mmCIF file of C-alpha atoms in Angstrom:
data_model
loop_
_atom_site.group_PDB
_atom_site.id
_atom_site.type_symbol
_atom_site.label_atom_id
_atom_site.label_comp_id
_atom_site.label_asym_id
_atom_site.label_seq_id
_atom_site.Cartn_x
_atom_site.Cartn_y
_atom_site.Cartn_z
ATOM 1 C CA MET A 1 -73.940 51.967 -110.775
ATOM 2 C CA GLY A 2 -74.782 52.294 -114.488
ATOM 3 C CA LYS A 3 -78.749 52.286 -115.098
ATOM 4 C CA PRO A 4 -80.390 48.760 -115.291
ATOM 5 C CA THR A 5 -80.097 47.042 -118.406
ATOM 6 C CA SER A 6 -84.088 46.667 -118.469
ATOM 7 C CA TYR A 7 -85.330 49.961 -119.050
ATOM 8 C CA LYS A 8 -84.587 50.000 -121.879
ATOM 9 C CA SER A 9 -87.410 47.346 -122.184
ATOM 10 C CA TYR A 10 -89.757 47.587 -119.304
ATOM 11 C CA GLY A 11 -88.893 51.430 -118.177
ATOM 12 C CA TYR A 12 -90.838 52.822 -114.815
ATOM 13 C CA PRO A 13 -94.243 52.750 -116.451
ATOM 14 C CA MET A 14 -96.415 53.982 -112.918
ATOM 15 C CA LEU A 15 -96.588 56.735 -112.537
ATOM 16 C CA PRO A 16 -96.268 58.004 -108.957
ATOM 17 C CA PRO A 17 -98.898 58.360 -106.066
ATOM 18 C CA ILE A 18 -98.331 62.634 -106.043
ATOM 19 C CA LEU A 19 -98.432 62.471 -110.038
ATOM 20 C CA GLN A 20 -101.280 60.181 -109.787
ATOM 21 C CA ARG A 21 -103.207 62.445 -108.293
ATOM 22 C CA VAL A 22 -102.911 64.621 -110.140
ATOM 23 C CA LYS A 23 -103.764 62.716 -113.260
ATOM 24 C CA ARG A 24 -106.977 61.729 -111.650
ATOM 25 C CA ALA A 25 -107.560 65.597 -111.577
ATOM 26 C CA GLY A 26 -107.663 65.907 -115.012
ATOM 27 C CA PHE A 27 -104.485 68.107 -115.442
ATOM 28 C CA LYS A 28 -101.695 67.248 -117.659
ATOM 29 C CA VAL A 29 -98.897 65.333 -116.866
ATOM 30 C CA PHE A 30 -95.086 66.005 -118.142
ATOM 31 C CA ASP A 31 -93.198 63.222 -119.356
ATOM 32 C CA ASN A 32 -91.954 64.103 -122.169
ATOM 33 C CA GLY A 33 -87.765 62.293 -121.784
ATOM 34 C CA ALA A 34 -85.724 63.131 -118.472
ATOM 35 C CA TRP A 35 -86.234 65.987 -116.060
ATOM 36 C CA ASP A 36 -89.698 67.359 -117.816
ATOM 37 C CA ILE A 37 -90.353 68.516 -115.054
ATOM 38 C CA ASN A 38 -93.976 68.668 -113.026
ATOM 39 C CA LEU A 39 -93.902 71.195 -110.226
ATOM 40 C CA ILE A 40 -97.068 70.864 -108.328
ATOM 41 C CA GLY A 41 -98.445 72.579 -104.796
ATOM 42 C CA ILE A 42 -100.352 71.066 -102.542
ATOM 43 C CA ARG A 43 -101.692 73.221 -100.584
ATOM 44 C CA SER A 44 -102.721 72.692 -96.734
ATOM 45 C CA LYS A 45 -106.117 72.453 -95.765
ATOM 46 C CA ASP A 46 -105.194 74.296 -92.445
ATOM 47 C CA ARG A 47 -106.367 78.067 -94.178
ATOM 48 C CA THR A 48 -104.522 80.495 -90.981
ATOM 49 C CA ALA A 49 -103.095 82.729 -92.499
ATOM 50 C CA GLY A 50 -98.703 82.815 -91.650
ATOM 51 C CA ALA A 51 -97.363 79.403 -92.024
ATOM 52 C CA TYR A 52 -94.773 77.560 -94.511
ATOM 53 C CA ASP A 53 -97.445 74.482 -93.649
ATOM 54 C CA ASP A 54 -97.561 74.035 -97.634
ATOM 55 C CA LEU A 55 -95.999 71.109 -100.070
ATOM 56 C CA ILE A 56 -94.042 72.278 -103.364
ATOM 57 C CA CYS A 57 -92.820 69.428 -105.512
ATOM 58 C CA ILE A 58 -90.103 68.311 -108.352
ATOM 59 C CA VAL A 59 -91.732 65.156 -110.049
ATOM 60 C CA ALA A 60 -89.945 64.032 -113.150
ATOM 61 C CA ARG A 61 -87.830 61.012 -115.504
ATOM 62 C CA GLU A 62 -84.009 61.035 -114.035
ATOM 63 C CA TYR A 63 -83.670 59.962 -117.209
ATOM 64 C CA ASP A 64 -85.437 58.735 -120.839
ATOM 65 C CA ASN A 65 -88.427 55.624 -119.872
ATOM 66 C CA GLY A 66 -86.476 56.209 -116.211
ATOM 67 C CA PRO A 67 -87.178 56.025 -112.476
ATOM 68 C CA TRP A 68 -88.810 58.686 -111.144
ATOM 69 C CA VAL A 69 -87.132 61.785 -108.953
ATOM 70 C CA THR A 70 -89.280 62.577 -106.049
ATOM 71 C CA ARG A 71 -88.855 66.314 -104.211
ATOM 72 C CA TYR A 72 -90.556 67.694 -101.903
ATOM 73 C CA TYR A 73 -90.129 71.160 -100.190
ATOM 74 C CA PRO A 74 -92.288 72.790 -97.523
ATOM 75 C CA CYS A 75 -94.083 76.604 -98.261
ATOM 76 C CA THR A 76 -96.214 79.028 -98.432
ATOM 77 C CA VAL A 77 -98.695 79.068 -101.595
ATOM 78 C CA ASP A 78 -100.667 81.651 -99.851
ATOM 79 C CA PRO A 79 -99.553 85.623 -99.211
ATOM 80 C CA GLY A 80 -98.497 85.949 -95.189
ATOM 81 C CA ALA A 81 -100.562 87.163 -93.048
ATOM 82 C CA GLU A 82 -99.583 90.574 -92.754
ATOM 83 C CA TRP A 83 -100.139 91.091 -96.762
ATOM 84 C CA GLU A 84 -103.650 89.211 -95.585
ATOM 85 C CA GLY A 85 -104.229 91.899 -93.211
ATOM 86 C CA ARG A 86 -103.241 94.736 -96.106
ATOM 87 C CA GLY A 87 -105.671 93.200 -97.785
ATOM 88 C CA GLY A 88 -102.429 93.410 -99.878
ATOM 89 C CA MET A 89 -101.258 95.211 -102.354
ATOM 90 C CA ARG A 90 -104.278 96.204 -104.480
ATOM 91 C CA PRO A 91 -108.095 97.963 -103.031
ATOM 92 C CA GLU A 92 -109.726 94.829 -103.942
ATOM 93 C CA GLY A 93 -107.683 92.579 -101.775
ATOM 94 C CA VAL A 94 -104.326 89.961 -102.246
ATOM 95 C CA ALA A 95 -103.498 87.137 -104.147
ATOM 96 C CA VAL A 96 -104.337 84.307 -103.742
ATOM 97 C CA VAL A 97 -103.615 81.802 -107.046
ATOM 98 C CA ALA A 98 -105.808 79.633 -107.484
ATOM 99 C CA ASN A 99 -105.924 75.661 -107.597
ATOM 100 C CA GLY A 100 -105.316 73.532 -111.428
ATOM 101 C CA GLN A 101 -103.232 73.889 -113.283
ATOM 102 C CA HIS A 102 -101.335 77.047 -115.241
ATOM 103 C CA ARG A 103 -99.475 76.250 -118.193
ATOM 104 C CA GLY A 104 -96.244 77.454 -119.046
ATOM 105 C CA ALA A 105 -96.734 80.523 -117.246
ATOM 106 C CA TYR A 106 -93.209 80.894 -115.296
ATOM 107 C CA SER A 107 -89.506 80.638 -115.896
ATOM 108 C CA ILE A 108 -86.683 81.364 -114.958
ATOM 109 C CA GLY A 109 -85.486 84.512 -114.171
ATOM 110 C CA ILE A 110 -84.653 87.411 -111.852
ATOM 111 C CA HIS A 111 -87.125 88.141 -108.313
ATOM 112 C CA ARG A 112 -86.784 91.713 -107.329
ATOM 113 C CA ARG A 113 -84.920 92.958 -109.785
ATOM 114 C CA GLY A 114 -82.766 96.468 -108.487
ATOM 115 C CA SER A 115 -83.628 95.178 -104.928
ATOM 116 C CA LYS A 116 -81.227 93.578 -102.001
ATOM 117 C CA THR A 117 -83.334 90.934 -102.071
ATOM 118 C CA ALA A 118 -82.896 90.205 -106.352
ATOM 119 C CA HIS A 119 -82.633 86.187 -106.656
ATOM 120 C CA GLU A 120 -82.725 83.809 -108.902
ATOM 121 C CA ALA A 121 -86.397 82.299 -109.097
ATOM 122 C CA LEU A 122 -88.843 81.596 -111.061
ATOM 123 C CA ILE A 123 -90.767 83.932 -112.323
ATOM 124 C CA GLN A 124 -94.776 84.671 -113.969
ATOM 125 C CA THR A 125 -94.002 85.749 -117.445
ATOM 126 C CA GLY A 126 -97.328 84.191 -118.281
ATOM 127 C CA PRO A 127 -101.677 84.255 -117.101
ATOM 128 C CA ILE A 128 -102.506 82.917 -114.604
ATOM 129 C CA ALA A 129 -105.841 82.375 -112.032
ATOM 130 C CA ILE A 130 -105.771 83.664 -109.089
ATOM 131 C CA HIS A 131 -108.692 84.971 -106.032
ATOM 132 C CA ARG A 132 -108.655 88.828 -104.558
ATOM 133 C CA ASP A 133 -109.009 88.014 -101.170
ATOM 134 C CA ASN A 134 -110.083 91.683 -99.109
ATOM 135 C CA ASN A 135 -111.491 91.268 -95.872
ATOM 136 C CA ARG A 136 -109.010 91.000 -93.899
ATOM 137 C CA ASP A 137 -109.448 87.920 -91.577
ATOM 138 C CA GLY A 138 -106.122 85.585 -90.959
ATOM 139 C CA VAL A 139 -107.332 83.211 -93.201
ATOM 140 C CA ILE A 140 -107.554 82.784 -96.876
ATOM 141 C CA ASP A 141 -109.430 82.839 -98.384
ATOM 142 C CA MET A 142 -110.591 81.306 -101.860
ATOM 143 C CA THR A 143 -114.513 82.608 -102.373
ATOM 144 C CA GLY A 144 -114.235 84.945 -104.691
ATOM 145 C CA PRO A 145 -115.255 85.193 -108.089
ATOM 146 C CA ARG A 146 -111.957 82.896 -110.001
ATOM 147 C CA MET A 147 -110.219 85.704 -112.000
ATOM 148 C CA GLU A 148 -108.297 83.920 -115.054
ATOM 149 C CA GLY A 149 -105.577 85.654 -117.622
ATOM 150 C CA GLN A 150 -104.464 87.388 -114.510
ATOM 151 C CA LYS A 151 -100.778 88.428 -114.567
ATOM 152 C CA VAL A 152 -99.734 89.787 -111.082
ATOM 153 C CA PHE A 153 -95.955 88.879 -110.585
ATOM 154 C CA CYS A 154 -97.274 85.764 -108.361
ATOM 155 C CA ASN A 155 -93.875 84.252 -108.302
ATOM 156 C CA ILE A 156 -91.898 81.599 -107.335
ATOM 157 C CA HIS A 157 -88.846 82.672 -104.879
ATOM 158 C CA LYS A 158 -87.531 82.769 -101.761
ATOM 159 C CA GLY A 159 -88.611 83.362 -98.251
ATOM 160 C CA GLY A 160 -87.640 83.166 -94.765
ATOM 161 C CA ASN A 161 -86.758 80.365 -91.886
ATOM 162 C CA TYR A 162 -88.085 77.865 -92.011
ATOM 163 C CA GLY A 163 -90.554 78.297 -88.460
ATOM 164 C CA GLU A 164 -91.182 81.671 -88.461
ATOM 165 C CA ARG A 165 -94.170 83.910 -89.269
ATOM 166 C CA VAL A 166 -94.628 84.184 -93.400
ATOM 167 C CA GLY A 167 -94.641 87.849 -92.664
ATOM 168 C CA LEU A 168 -93.796 90.104 -95.488
ATOM 169 C CA TRP A 169 -92.514 87.350 -97.656
ATOM 170 C CA SER A 170 -95.383 86.110 -99.506
ATOM 171 C CA ALA A 171 -98.055 89.275 -101.202
ATOM 172 C CA GLY A 172 -99.371 86.085 -103.230
ATOM 173 C CA CYS A 173 -96.390 84.410 -104.393
ATOM 174 C CA THR A 174 -94.677 80.844 -103.308
ATOM 175 C CA ALA A 175 -92.743 81.233 -100.611
ATOM 176 C CA ILE A 176 -89.658 78.484 -100.071
ATOM 177 C CA PRO A 177 -88.018 78.554 -96.960
ATOM 178 C CA ARG A 178 -84.198 79.426 -97.596
ATOM 179 C CA PRO A 179 -82.663 75.759 -96.886
ATOM 180 C CA TRP A 180 -85.024 74.289 -98.887
ATOM 181 C CA PHE A 181 -84.645 76.533 -101.222
ATOM 182 C CA MET A 182 -81.266 75.745 -103.184
ATOM 183 C CA ASP A 183 -82.036 72.744 -104.003
ATOM 184 C CA PHE A 184 -85.480 73.617 -104.825
ATOM 185 C CA MET A 185 -83.341 75.577 -108.027
ATOM 186 C CA TYR A 186 -80.905 73.013 -108.416
ATOM 187 C CA HIS A 187 -83.956 70.449 -109.524
ATOM 188 C CA VAL A 188 -85.673 72.988 -111.815
ATOM 189 C CA LYS A 189 -82.711 73.991 -113.413
ATOM 190 C CA LYS A 190 -82.647 70.257 -114.337
ATOM 191 C CA GLN A 191 -84.826 70.515 -117.145
ATOM 192 C CA VAL A 192 -83.035 73.534 -119.173
ATOM 193 C CA ALA A 193 -80.114 71.747 -118.659
ATOM 194 C CA ALA A 194 -82.365 68.349 -120.303
ATOM 195 C CA HIS A 195 -83.907 71.002 -122.755
ATOM 196 C CA PRO A 196 -82.401 74.318 -123.123
ATOM 197 C CA THR A 197 -85.214 75.064 -125.545
ATOM 198 C CA TRP A 198 -87.559 74.495 -122.866
ATOM 199 C CA LYS A 199 -87.786 78.084 -120.898
ATOM 200 C CA THR A 200 -91.194 77.846 -119.328
ATOM 201 C CA TYR A 201 -92.767 75.867 -116.571
ATOM 202 C CA THR A 202 -96.242 74.998 -116.004
ATOM 203 C CA TYR A 203 -97.003 74.619 -112.063
ATOM 204 C CA THR A 204 -100.268 72.927 -110.573
ATOM 205 C CA ILE A 205 -101.573 73.755 -107.388
ATOM 206 C CA ILE A 206 -103.778 71.238 -105.664
ATOM 207 C CA ASN A 207 -105.466 70.638 -102.178
ATOM 208 C CA GLU A 208 -104.122 68.345 -99.630
ATOM 209 C CA GLU A 209 -106.528 65.649 -99.277
#
């Protein structure tokens, strides 16, 4: 099937519900042609560490002024229970990526380069805001100070199997279970294919309603 003839005159002006939420929260919605990707994490109300109980989604137009494509994937946007219990790798506590919009903070690269688990992923290449959770109580806390401008390598990468515990797969990264990660990266790369000079991605994190 080809493109509908009406889109040239009328297009698809209505934003999908998830982008309406982003806009209402005061964050930028990206809509500059085909595959201008909106990357959104949705943080679960359940703050218990250790489960793939969050969502990450990709939202973009299929072509200029065309219909919206929305893809949802299970993930964790928080550190696993093992890292929370250790306080992460820093004495001040494990990193928890803050809610909000982290503009241009991610690029395609290699997660854990040089290791046996190295793989292509979205790598933190710009500053983000985080909290530190250091009470080791098995609950992901975001009550500490919001620290802006942090470079802590909280990547968006492949995790373990869905239904299993997050384990050591995330020390503050967003981890997507294996069955979904390939499809996630396939759609992420559509932005580069459509716009070869666009090297970065913005990551917006909001709470589950």
